[in-house]
Amino acid sequence: MTHTRVAAIEGWFTLDDEPHLLGTRCSESGTFYFPPETTMSRAPGCSAATLEPVQLSRIGRVWSYTNAGYKPPPPYIAMTDPHVPFVIAAVELIEERIVILGQMVSGVTVDDLAVGDEVEVVLDTLHFDDDGNEVVVWKWKPTGRRAEGAQ
Amino acid sequence: MVDEIAIIGAGMHPWGKWGRNFVEYGVAAISDALTDAAVDYRDIQFVAGADTMRNGYPGYVAGATFAQAMGWTGIPVTSAYGACASGAMAIEAARQRILAGLCDVALVVGADTTPKGFLAPQSGERWTDPDWLRFRLIGATNPTYFGLYARRRIDLYGATEDDFAAVKVKNARHGLNNPYARYRKEYTTEEIMASPIVADPLRLLHICATSDGGAALVLASMDWARAHGHANPVRIKAVSTITPTFPNTVIDMPGFSTDSAAGVPAPERTFKQAIGDAAYAQAGIGPEDINVAEVYDLSSALELDWYEDLGLCEVGGAEQLLRDGDTTIGGRVPVNPSGGLSCFGEAVPAQAIAQVCELTWQLRGEATGRQVDNATAGITANQGLFGHGSAVIVSR
């Protein structure tokens, strides 16, 4: 059975095979925003700047990681019963100099990771909705490389 | 440097899971603080309440709720909310009023009744609320963030699970005889290691619970305190309620991301470091002058971060400070002699006030069963969600 893929939230990531997180960039300071900031640049003195839509780098390195040993409370929608622990990583995008949270793809455990590991952004199932659609969200997937200069 | 004000009364209702109206805990704490200060409530000129978000409207207007509970006397009130920093904001509101000469003696109070389990966001579909979205899209709870910080200590500074357990063992021992603590039980490293993983590397016994509780302070100008029988009171030298400086490059609850440092260079000091810096600058003293601290051990690993952020040791030196016993009662700078959140659990609006109550008793030499010898200066620290700093420096 194939499911229609729908984004868990509109406008935060692309739905193609090599997905990108979607952000904005302050035209004056060059600061990046994720989730995309559309109201006003938060960089001090840049209130008149425009916020340009940008695709963020697909590759980053692990700033830190942990897991969810217990099922998170609602509004989290659990995929499995009983709960299977999943890993959450904070990942630094080098060019954008921003750290972004996300789940790791299923199958990755904390024992597989170290601070500095390289990961890429992919789409993976968050849950299935009442209409049988596959609701997808961004997750991080190890590339198997360790970023240079990582710490 | 800012002028000092006096702490002339401190009171608390024991922490627990009592399931009663939060107003009861606050009133009990107020009564104890007033007795301690030898002040009649009718002489109080201002009430600052720290809000609770989990008890309906009375919790949103805590200042008025407690003023009404004590019997209206026509005085002005304020109600402060800054998540875990709400208590510090309430203390600051009272201090400002006293320093401005608008009143001589003020009451500060915070109390909470909490539900069980993880702190969860408000219900409903809240697609523009990051606190709701982080649960929905990632399943990121508060311990998720504590786990990220703890793991970084392991990978960067060589912290071990034994170190995290040692913090818990220490705090459990500190709080053993504290009549206000909810958990008064010693733990062994083995018991801690046997508790289930909540957010790797943190286990259930590393994560603080949520509790019911109440705390209150009676604050006064130095002149009013001396004229009313308080010759040598504990003083508040600094209150730091700062916000971060852009770009904030350490991920904080409940955010999906840090600020980007690609456009504006990151500040030299992190937000948590800046919280302590601002307090020291105001007090005109430094970390070397501190002999006791009460910090927010939302997780045992987070206590280690605070050692460094408050300058009690250099960055990366917290594990050694702990292993040397410096932060244990009897050591150079005992941390969380009350037992900390480890023994209390968190009663959000009361907690920052309770930290100051504890330091008041420590500096008076009245902290029976957990006394830090010859303490003359102490600092409290915590950080509230959405960019709320909280630190108070007291001295005697």
PDB file of N, CA and C in Angstrom, chain B residues 105 132 177-178 193 217 262 273 304 343 356 366:
ATOM      1  N   VAL B 105       8.829  48.492  52.952  1.00  0.00           N
ATOM      2  CA  VAL B 105       8.802  47.068  53.271  1.00  0.00           C
ATOM      3  C   VAL B 105       7.814  46.361  52.340  1.00  0.00           C
ATOM      4  N   TRP B 132       4.616  24.184  21.622  1.00  0.00           N
ATOM      5  CA  TRP B 132       3.715  23.120  21.186  1.00  0.00           C
ATOM      6  C   TRP B 132       4.364  22.331  20.039  1.00  0.00           C
ATOM      7  N   ASN B 177      18.372  16.422  55.789  1.00  0.00           N
ATOM      8  CA  ASN B 177      17.793  16.974  57.024  1.00  0.00           C
ATOM      9  C   ASN B 177      17.065  18.289  56.789  1.00  0.00           C
ATOM     10  N   ASN B 178      16.774  18.597  55.529  1.00  0.00           N
ATOM     11  CA  ASN B 178      16.092  19.852  55.236  1.00  0.00           C
ATOM     12  C   ASN B 178      14.577  19.631  55.371  1.00  0.00           C
ATOM     13  N   MET B 193      22.250   4.476  38.758  1.00  0.00           N
ATOM     14  CA  MET B 193      22.556   3.809  37.477  1.00  0.00           C
ATOM     15  C   MET B 193      21.485   2.782  37.101  1.00  0.00           C
ATOM     16  N   LEU B 217       9.369  35.992  50.953  1.00  0.00           N
ATOM     17  CA  LEU B 217      10.404  36.828  51.566  1.00  0.00           C
ATOM     18  C   LEU B 217       9.774  38.149  51.986  1.00  0.00           C
ATOM     19  N   ALA B 262      26.113  33.643  11.587  1.00  0.00           N
ATOM     20  CA  ALA B 262      26.712  33.899  10.270  1.00  0.00           C
ATOM     21  C   ALA B 262      26.752  35.384   9.934  1.00  0.00           C
ATOM     22  N   GLN B 273      26.465  32.383  31.150  1.00  0.00           N
ATOM     23  CA  GLN B 273      27.603  33.067  31.763  1.00  0.00           C
ATOM     24  C   GLN B 273      27.259  34.524  32.054  1.00  0.00           C
ATOM     25  N   LEU B 304      26.683  20.941  36.897  1.00  0.00           N
ATOM     26  CA  LEU B 304      28.091  21.098  36.502  1.00  0.00           C
ATOM     27  C   LEU B 304      28.263  22.282  35.562  1.00  0.00           C
ATOM     28  N   CYS B 343      16.315  17.323  45.540  1.00  0.00           N
ATOM     29  CA  CYS B 343      15.550  16.956  46.741  1.00  0.00           C
ATOM     30  C   CYS B 343      14.195  17.660  46.805  1.00  0.00           C
ATOM     31  N   VAL B 356      16.626  31.858  47.508  1.00  0.00           N
ATOM     32  CA  VAL B 356      17.053  33.001  48.319  1.00  0.00           C
ATOM     33  C   VAL B 356      16.737  32.752  49.798  1.00  0.00           C
ATOM     34  N   GLU B 366      21.440  29.550  60.314  1.00  0.00           N
ATOM     35  CA  GLU B 366      20.232  28.863  60.813  1.00  0.00           C
ATOM     36  C   GLU B 366      19.847  27.642  59.990  1.00  0.00           C
TER      37      GLU B 366
END
